[in-house]
CSV table of C-alpha atoms and ligand atoms in Angstrom, one decimal:
chain,number,residue,atom,x,y,z
A,1,UNK,CA,-47.3,-0.3,-26.5
A,2,UNK,CA,-50.4,1.5,-27.7
A,3,UNK,CA,-52.8,3.0,-25.2
A,4,UNK,CA,-56.4,4.2,-26.0
A,5,UNK,CA,-57.4,7.2,-23.8
A,6,UNK,CA,-61.0,8.3,-23.8
A,7,UNK,CA,-61.6,11.9,-22.8
A,8,UNK,CA,-58.0,12.7,-23.6
A,9,UNK,CA,-58.5,16.4,-24.4
A,10,UNK,CA,-60.1,17.0,-21.0
A,11,UNK,CA,-58.4,18.4,-17.9
A,12,UNK,CA,-56.9,15.2,-16.4
A,13,UNK,CA,-57.0,13.3,-19.7
A,14,UNK,CA,-54.8,15.9,-21.5
A,15,UNK,CA,-52.2,15.9,-18.7
A,16,UNK,CA,-52.2,12.1,-18.8
A,17,UNK,CA,-51.8,12.0,-22.5
A,18,UNK,CA,-48.7,14.2,-22.2
A,19,UNK,CA,-47.2,11.9,-19.6
A,20,UNK,CA,-47.9,8.8,-21.7
A,21,UNK,CA,-46.2,10.4,-24.7
A,22,UNK,CA,-43.3,11.4,-22.5
A,23,UNK,CA,-43.0,7.8,-21.4
A,24,UNK,CA,-42.8,6.7,-25.1
A,25,UNK,CA,-46.2,5.1,-25.3
A,26,UNK,CA,-48.1,5.3,-28.6
A,27,UNK,CA,-51.5,6.9,-27.9
A,28,UNK,CA,-54.9,6.9,-29.6
A,29,UNK,CA,-57.4,9.4,-28.2
A,30,UNK,CA,-61.2,9.7,-28.5
A,31,UNK,CA,-63.1,12.8,-27.3
A,32,UNK,CA,-66.3,14.6,-28.3
A,33,UNK,CA,-65.2,17.9,-26.8
A,34,UNK,CA,-68.2,18.1,-24.5
A,35,UNK,CA,-66.0,19.6,-21.8
A,36,UNK,CA,-62.8,20.4,-23.7
A,37,UNK,CA,-61.5,22.3,-26.7
A,38,UNK,CA,-60.0,21.0,-30.0
A,39,UNK,CA,-56.9,23.3,-29.6
A,40,UNK,CA,-55.8,21.1,-26.7
A,41,UNK,CA,-54.6,18.6,-29.4
A,42,UNK,CA,-52.1,21.0,-30.8
A,43,UNK,CA,-51.0,22.1,-27.3
A,44,UNK,CA,-50.2,18.4,-26.4
A,45,UNK,CA,-48.1,18.0,-29.5
A,46,UNK,CA,-46.3,21.4,-28.8
A,47,UNK,CA,-45.5,20.3,-25.2
A,48,UNK,CA,-44.2,16.8,-26.2
A,49,UNK,CA,-43.0,17.3,-29.7
A,50,UNK,CA,-44.8,14.0,-30.4
A,51,UNK,CA,-47.9,13.1,-32.3
A,52,UNK,CA,-50.8,10.8,-31.5
A,53,UNK,CA,-53.9,9.5,-33.3
A,54,UNK,CA,-57.2,11.4,-32.6
A,55,UNK,CA,-60.8,10.4,-33.2
A,56,UNK,CA,-63.6,12.9,-32.6
A,57,UNK,CA,-66.5,10.9,-31.3
A,58,UNK,CA,-68.6,9.7,-28.4
A,59,UNK,CA,-67.6,6.6,-26.4
A,60,UNK,CA,-71.3,5.6,-26.3
A,61,UNK,CA,-71.0,5.1,-30.1
A,62,UNK,CA,-70.1,1.4,-30.6
A,63,UNK,CA,-69.3,2.0,-34.3
A,64,UNK,CA,-66.4,4.4,-33.7
A,65,UNK,CA,-65.0,2.2,-31.0
A,66,UNK,CA,-65.1,-0.8,-33.4
A,67,UNK,CA,-63.3,1.4,-36.0
A,68,UNK,CA,-60.6,2.3,-33.5
A,69,UNK,CA,-60.0,-1.3,-32.5
A,70,UNK,CA,-60.1,-2.4,-36.1
A,71,UNK,CA,-57.5,0.2,-37.1
A,72,UNK,CA,-55.2,-0.2,-34.1
A,73,UNK,CA,-53.9,-3.0,-31.8
A,74,UNK,CA,-54.8,-1.5,-28.4
A,75,UNK,CA,-52.8,-2.9,-25.5
A,76,UNK,CA,-54.7,-1.0,-22.7
A,77,UNK,CA,-57.3,1.6,-22.2
A,78,UNK,CA,-57.5,4.6,-19.8
A,79,UNK,CA,-61.2,5.7,-19.5
A,80,UNK,CA,-61.7,9.4,-18.5
A,81,UNK,CA,-64.7,10.3,-20.7
A,82,UNK,CA,-67.7,11.1,-18.6
A,83,UNK,CA,-69.7,13.9,-17.1
A,84,UNK,CA,-68.3,15.1,-13.7
A,85,UNK,CA,-70.3,18.0,-12.3
A,86,UNK,CA,-71.9,17.1,-9.0
A,87,UNK,CA,-74.5,19.9,-9.1
A,88,UNK,CA,-75.5,19.2,-12.7
A,89,UNK,CA,-75.9,15.5,-11.9
A,90,UNK,CA,-78.4,16.3,-9.1
A,91,UNK,CA,-80.4,18.4,-11.6
A,92,UNK,CA,-80.2,15.9,-14.5
A,93,UNK,CA,-79.5,12.4,-13.1
A,94,UNK,CA,-80.8,10.5,-16.2
A,95,UNK,CA,-78.2,12.3,-18.4
A,96,UNK,CA,-75.5,11.2,-16.0
A,97,UNK,CA,-76.6,7.6,-15.7
A,98,UNK,CA,-77.1,7.3,-19.5
A,99,UNK,CA,-73.8,8.9,-20.4
A,100,UNK,CA,-71.4,7.6,-17.8
A,101,UNK,CA,-72.8,4.0,-17.6
A,102,UNK,CA,-73.6,3.6,-21.3
A,103,UNK,CA,-70.2,4.8,-22.4
A,104,UNK,CA,-68.3,2.5,-20.0
A,105,UNK,CA,-70.4,-0.6,-20.8
A,106,UNK,CA,-70.1,0.0,-24.5
A,107,UNK,CA,-66.3,0.5,-24.2
A,108,UNK,CA,-65.9,-2.7,-22.1
A,109,UNK,CA,-67.9,-4.8,-24.6
A,110,UNK,CA,-65.8,-3.7,-27.5
A,111,UNK,CA,-62.6,-4.3,-25.5
A,112,UNK,CA,-63.8,-7.8,-24.7
A,113,UNK,CA,-64.6,-8.5,-28.4
A,114,UNK,CA,-61.1,-7.5,-29.4
A,115,UNK,CA,-59.5,-9.3,-26.4
A,116,UNK,CA,-58.1,-6.1,-24.8
A,117,UNK,CA,-58.5,-6.6,-21.1
A,118,UNK,CA,-56.2,-4.0,-19.5
A,119,UNK,CA,-58.3,-1.2,-18.1
A,120,UNK,CA,-57.6,1.9,-15.9
A,121,UNK,CA,-60.7,3.7,-14.7
A,122,UNK,CA,-61.1,7.3,-13.6
A,123,UNK,CA,-63.0,7.0,-10.3
A,124,UNK,CA,-63.3,9.5,-7.5
A,125,UNK,CA,-62.9,9.9,-3.7
A,126,UNK,CA,-66.6,10.9,-3.8
A,127,UNK,CA,-67.3,7.1,-3.5
A,128,UNK,CA,-66.3,7.3,0.2
A,129,UNK,CA,-69.2,9.7,1.0
A,130,UNK,CA,-68.8,11.3,4.3
A,131,UNK,CA,-65.9,9.4,5.9
A,132,UNK,CA,-66.1,8.6,9.6
A,133,UNK,CA,-62.3,8.6,10.0
A,134,UNK,CA,-59.3,10.2,8.3
A,135,UNK,CA,-57.1,9.7,6.4
A,136,UNK,CA,-59.2,7.6,4.0
A,137,UNK,CA,-58.0,4.1,3.1
A,138,UNK,CA,-59.2,2.0,0.2
A,139,UNK,CA,-61.1,-0.5,2.4
A,140,UNK,CA,-63.2,2.2,3.9
A,141,UNK,CA,-67.0,2.0,3.5
A,142,UNK,CA,-68.4,3.2,0.2
A,143,UNK,CA,-71.5,5.4,-0.1
A,144,UNK,CA,-72.5,8.3,-2.4
A,145,UNK,CA,-74.6,11.4,-2.0
A,146,UNK,CA,-75.2,12.5,-5.6
A,147,UNK,CA,-75.8,10.9,-9.0
A,148,UNK,CA,-72.3,11.7,-10.3
A,149,UNK,CA,-70.7,9.8,-7.4
A,150,UNK,CA,-73.2,7.0,-7.8
A,151,UNK,CA,-72.2,6.5,-11.4
A,152,UNK,CA,-68.6,6.1,-10.3
A,153,UNK,CA,-69.6,3.6,-7.6
A,154,UNK,CA,-71.8,1.7,-10.0
A,155,UNK,CA,-69.0,1.4,-12.5
A,156,UNK,CA,-66.7,0.2,-9.8
A,157,UNK,CA,-69.3,-2.6,-9.1
A,158,UNK,CA,-69.5,-3.4,-12.8
A,159,UNK,CA,-65.7,-3.8,-13.0
A,160,UNK,CA,-65.7,-6.1,-9.9
A,161,UNK,CA,-68.4,-8.3,-11.5
A,162,UNK,CA,-66.6,-8.3,-14.8
A,163,UNK,CA,-63.4,-9.5,-13.1
A,164,UNK,CA,-65.3,-12.2,-11.2
A,165,UNK,CA,-66.7,-13.4,-14.5
A,166,UNK,CA,-63.3,-13.4,-16.3
A,167,UNK,CA,-60.2,-13.0,-14.2
A,168,UNK,CA,-58.1,-12.5,-17.3
A,169,UNK,CA,-59.0,-8.8,-16.9
A,170,UNK,CA,-56.4,-6.5,-15.4
A,171,UNK,CA,-58.1,-3.5,-13.9
A,172,UNK,CA,-56.8,-0.5,-11.8
A,173,UNK,CA,-59.5,1.8,-10.4
A,174,UNK,CA,-58.0,5.2,-9.4
A,175,UNK,CA,-59.9,7.2,-6.8
A,176,UNK,CA,-58.9,10.9,-7.3
A,177,UNK,CA,-59.0,13.4,-4.5
A,178,UNK,CA,-59.0,17.0,-5.6
A,179,UNK,CA,-57.0,17.6,-8.8
A,180,UNK,CA,-55.8,21.2,-9.3
A,181,UNK,CA,-53.0,23.0,-11.1
A,182,UNK,CA,-51.7,22.8,-14.6
A,183,UNK,CA,-48.7,21.7,-16.7
A,184,UNK,CA,-45.7,23.9,-16.0
A,185,UNK,CA,-45.7,25.1,-19.7
A,186,UNK,CA,-49.0,26.9,-19.1
A,187,UNK,CA,-50.3,25.4,-22.4
A,188,UNK,CA,-52.8,23.1,-20.9
A,189,UNK,CA,-54.8,23.3,-17.7
A,190,UNK,CA,-58.3,23.4,-16.1
A,191,UNK,CA,-60.5,25.3,-18.6
A,192,UNK,CA,-64.1,24.4,-17.9
A,193,UNK,CA,-66.6,25.2,-20.7
A,194,UNK,CA,-69.1,26.8,-18.2
A,195,UNK,CA,-69.3,28.4,-14.7
A,196,UNK,CA,-66.8,26.5,-12.5
A,197,UNK,CA,-68.2,24.2,-9.8
A,198,UNK,CA,-64.8,23.6,-8.2
A,199,UNK,CA,-62.8,25.8,-5.9
A,200,UNK,CA,-59.6,26.4,-7.8
A,201,UNK,CA,-61.1,27.5,-11.2
A,202,UNK,CA,-63.3,29.8,-9.2
A,203,UNK,CA,-60.3,31.3,-7.4
A,204,UNK,CA,-58.6,31.8,-10.7
A,205,UNK,CA,-61.6,33.7,-12.2
A,206,UNK,CA,-61.7,36.0,-9.1
A,207,UNK,CA,-57.9,36.6,-9.4
A,208,UNK,CA,-58.4,37.6,-13.1
A,209,UNK,CA,-61.3,39.8,-12.0
A,210,UNK,CA,-63.8,37.8,-14.1
A,211,UNK,CA,-65.8,37.4,-10.9
A,212,UNK,CA,-65.9,40.0,-8.1
A,213,UNK,CA,-65.3,37.7,-5.2
A,214,UNK,CA,-65.2,34.1,-4.1
A,215,UNK,CA,-68.0,32.7,-1.9
A,216,UNK,CA,-66.5,30.5,0.8
A,217,UNK,CA,-69.1,27.9,1.4
A,218,UNK,CA,-69.2,27.9,5.2
A,219,UNK,CA,-66.7,28.7,7.9
A,220,UNK,CA,-68.4,26.7,10.7
A,221,UNK,CA,-67.2,23.2,9.9
A,222,UNK,CA,-65.3,21.2,12.5
A,223,UNK,CA,-61.9,22.0,10.9
A,224,UNK,CA,-58.9,24.2,12.0
A,225,UNK,CA,-60.3,27.4,10.5
A,226,UNK,CA,-63.9,26.3,10.0
A,227,UNK,CA,-63.7,26.0,6.2
A,228,UNK,CA,-63.8,22.7,4.2
A,229,UNK,CA,-60.6,20.6,4.1
A,230,UNK,CA,-59.6,18.7,1.0
A,231,UNK,CA,-56.7,16.7,-0.4
A,232,UNK,CA,-55.5,18.8,-3.3
A,233,UNK,CA,-53.3,17.0,-5.7
A,234,UNK,CA,-51.3,18.5,-8.6
A,235,UNK,CA,-52.8,17.3,-11.9
A,236,UNK,CA,-49.3,16.3,-13.2
A,237,UNK,CA,-48.8,14.1,-10.2
A,238,UNK,CA,-52.2,12.6,-10.8
A,239,UNK,CA,-51.4,12.0,-14.5
A,240,UNK,CA,-48.1,10.3,-13.6
A,241,UNK,CA,-50.2,8.0,-11.3
A,242,UNK,CA,-52.0,6.8,-14.5
A,243,UNK,CA,-48.7,5.9,-16.1
A,244,UNK,CA,-47.7,3.9,-13.0
A,245,UNK,CA,-51.1,2.2,-13.1
A,246,UNK,CA,-50.7,1.2,-16.7
A,247,UNK,CA,-47.2,-0.2,-16.0
A,248,UNK,CA,-48.6,-2.1,-13.0
A,249,UNK,CA,-51.6,-3.8,-14.8
A,250,UNK,CA,-49.4,-4.8,-17.7
A,251,UNK,CA,-47.2,-6.7,-15.3
A,252,UNK,CA,-49.6,-7.8,-12.5
A,253,UNK,CA,-53.0,-9.5,-13.2
A,254,UNK,CA,-56.1,-8.7,-11.2
A,255,UNK,CA,-58.3,-5.8,-10.1
A,256,UNK,CA,-57.4,-3.3,-7.4
A,257,UNK,CA,-58.4,0.2,-6.1
A,258,UNK,CA,-56.0,3.1,-5.3
A,259,UNK,CA,-56.3,6.5,-3.6
A,260,UNK,CA,-54.5,9.1,-5.7
A,261,UNK,CA,-54.0,11.9,-3.2
A,262,UNK,CA,-51.1,13.6,-1.3
A,263,UNK,CA,-52.3,12.6,2.2
A,264,UNK,CA,-52.3,16.3,3.1
A,265,UNK,CA,-55.5,18.2,3.9
A,266,UNK,CA,-55.8,22.0,3.2
A,267,UNK,CA,-58.7,24.3,4.0
A,268,UNK,CA,-60.4,26.7,1.6
A,269,UNK,CA,-58.7,29.6,3.3
A,270,UNK,CA,-55.3,27.7,3.2
A,271,UNK,CA,-55.7,27.5,-0.6
A,272,UNK,CA,-56.9,31.1,-1.0
A,273,UNK,CA,-54.0,32.5,1.1
A,274,UNK,CA,-51.4,30.3,-0.6
A,275,UNK,CA,-52.7,31.4,-4.0
A,276,UNK,CA,-52.5,35.0,-3.0
A,277,UNK,CA,-49.0,34.7,-1.6
A,278,UNK,CA,-47.4,32.7,-4.5
A,279,UNK,CA,-49.0,34.8,-7.2
A,280,UNK,CA,-48.8,38.1,-5.4
A,281,UNK,CA,-52.5,38.8,-6.2
A,282,UNK,CA,-55.6,39.6,-4.3
A,283,UNK,CA,-58.5,37.1,-4.1
A,284,UNK,CA,-61.5,38.9,-2.4
A,285,UNK,CA,-63.9,36.5,-0.7
A,286,UNK,CA,-67.0,36.5,1.4
A,287,UNK,CA,-68.2,33.8,3.8
A,288,UNK,CA,-71.4,32.3,2.4
A,289,UNK,CA,-73.7,29.6,3.6
A,290,UNK,CA,-72.6,25.9,3.4
A,291,UNK,CA,-73.1,24.2,0.0
A,292,UNK,CA,-75.6,21.3,0.1
A,293,UNK,CA,-73.8,17.9,0.1
A,294,UNK,CA,-70.4,19.2,1.2
A,295,UNK,CA,-68.5,17.3,3.8
A,296,UNK,CA,-66.2,18.9,6.4
A,297,UNK,CA,-62.9,17.2,5.6
A,298,UNK,CA,-61.6,14.6,3.2
A,299,UNK,CA,-58.0,13.5,2.6
A,300,UNK,CA,-56.2,10.3,1.5
A,301,UNK,CA,-53.9,7.7,3.0
A,302,UNK,CA,-51.9,7.3,-0.2
A,303,UNK,CA,-49.6,4.5,1.1
A,304,UNK,CA,-51.3,1.7,-0.9
A,305,UNK,CA,-50.6,3.4,-4.2
A,306,UNK,CA,-47.0,3.9,-3.1
A,307,UNK,CA,-46.6,0.3,-2.1
A,308,UNK,CA,-48.3,-1.3,-5.1
A,309,UNK,CA,-47.8,1.2,-7.9
A,310,UNK,CA,-44.6,2.7,-6.7
A,311,UNK,CA,-46.2,6.1,-7.1
A,312,UNK,CA,-46.6,9.2,-4.8
A,313,UNK,CA,-47.3,12.9,-5.3
A,314,UNK,CA,-44.3,15.2,-5.3
A,315,UNK,CA,-45.7,18.7,-6.0
A,316,UNK,CA,-46.9,20.9,-3.2
A,317,UNK,CA,-49.7,23.4,-2.7
A,318,UNK,CA,-47.4,26.2,-3.8
A,319,UNK,CA,-46.7,24.5,-7.1
A,320,UNK,CA,-50.4,23.9,-7.6
A,321,UNK,CA,-51.3,27.5,-7.1
A,322,UNK,CA,-48.5,28.9,-9.2
A,323,UNK,CA,-49.2,26.5,-12.1
A,324,UNK,CA,-52.9,27.1,-12.0
A,325,UNK,CA,-52.5,30.9,-12.3
A,326,UNK,CA,-49.7,30.5,-14.9
A,327,UNK,CA,-52.0,28.6,-17.2
A,328,UNK,CA,-54.8,31.2,-17.1
A,329,UNK,CA,-52.2,34.1,-17.6
A,330,UNK,CA,-51.0,32.3,-20.7
A,331,UNK,CA,-54.4,31.5,-22.1
A,332,UNK,CA,-55.7,35.0,-21.4
A,333,UNK,CA,-52.5,36.7,-22.5
A,334,UNK,CA,-52.2,38.4,-19.1
B,401,WQD,C1,-63.7,22.0,-2.5
B,401,WQD,C2,-63.9,22.9,-1.2
B,401,WQD,C3,-66.2,23.6,-1.0
B,401,WQD,C4,-66.2,26.2,-4.5
B,401,WQD,C5,-65.8,17.7,-6.1
B,401,WQD,C6,-66.4,16.4,-6.5
B,401,WQD,C7,-65.3,15.4,-6.6
B,401,WQD,C8,-64.3,15.8,-7.6
B,401,WQD,C9,-63.7,17.2,-7.2
B,401,WQD,C10,-64.8,15.0,-9.8
B,401,WQD,C11,-65.2,22.5,-0.5
B,401,WQD,C12,-65.3,24.8,-1.2
B,401,WQD,C13,-65.8,25.3,-3.5
B,401,WQD,C14,-66.5,27.6,-4.1
B,401,WQD,C15,-66.0,27.1,-1.9
B,401,WQD,N1,-64.9,16.0,-8.9
B,401,WQD,N2,-65.7,25.7,-2.2
B,401,WQD,N3,-66.4,27.9,-2.8
B,401,WQD,O1,-66.6,19.3,-3.6
B,401,WQD,O2,-64.4,18.6,-2.7
B,401,WQD,O3,-65.2,17.6,-4.9
B,401,WQD,O4,-64.8,18.1,-7.1
B,401,WQD,O5,-64.3,13.9,-9.7
B,401,WQD,O6,-65.9,14.2,-7.1
B,401,WQD,O7,-67.3,16.0,-5.4
B,401,WQD,O8,-64.5,20.0,-4.7
B,401,WQD,O9,-63.6,22.2,-5.5
B,401,WQD,O10,-66.1,21.8,-5.4
B,401,WQD,O11,-64.8,22.1,-3.3
B,401,WQD,O12,-65.9,27.4,-0.7
B,401,WQD,O13,-66.8,28.5,-5.0
B,401,WQD,O14,-64.0,24.3,-1.6
B,401,WQD,O15,-67.2,23.9,0.0
B,401,WQD,O16,-65.0,22.7,0.9
B,401,WQD,P1,-65.2,18.9,-3.9
B,401,WQD,P2,-64.8,21.6,-4.8
């Protein structure tokens, strides 16, 4: 079985590539390094002691996709490649719509031409907007509050219409909650090319004294300690969810949507205090004003993924904090 993975040197893509190789899939990867580094390729090979085929390129480029499908018989595709920073998408919506939609439509057109109709899509819990109830189930109302989230919702709609037009497609849409942590080897992890938007990479930079303190965006939410609550999931658990999704769509026809979360909600201060405890390090913080667009609480009901994919998360918040810090210690030689 040969799997094409787009964005396979990125944070979630690289961890999924490792799990696919560990599960004895052959892998072809395309990435343009817009939010990742070339050395990740060697790290993946070091972790798995396996090789894979890599193409440097942009998924919007039909020619390189044609080349890949001409040179390989691709059985299924996992599509990670895309821009994913909420704040950046608000400032530059056209760049997000162009890149995220164009790359996906181009990829699907080439897949159709080569009769490859097994597709796993990297979506996000952001499509649920501000949920009225918790935990979140897959049939909850969908709405978005930023262009990044809207690209995910639009692509979900494209996939639904594609399936209606041709029900020989087999599609799994995976709605991620908040992925954090790193591979236990410390060789790959979350390594954003610019100032982090997300909580955990920011905590790590404060712990390594790159930043003086963390700004906690609001402590007046309707949550146990007033700070935002999220469903943090270990990136390796998330990666294994993609392997389960591939196995499922290769057996079961159709299109379906799955929450990939743990079902547990943790606040900002829960995460900070756990990180400090398991890594025995200080993480100074100050309470700052709320961040525009943030919601109070969001966590998954992951039971449908368990029922249909036979998948559930196993790693806990301590593992996530330990592995996140272990990665940055390795990469920075601390
Ligand atoms: C988590 C909590 C913040 C930074 C986003 C996207 C989502 C997905 C994950 C791509 C919130 C608080 C954060 C900081 C803080 N991305 N926070 N200080 O916003 O839940 O989700 O990233 O798929 O689509 O929407 O994640 O890590 O930014 O924030 O207090 O410096 O941490 O207010 O409560 P978020 P996050």
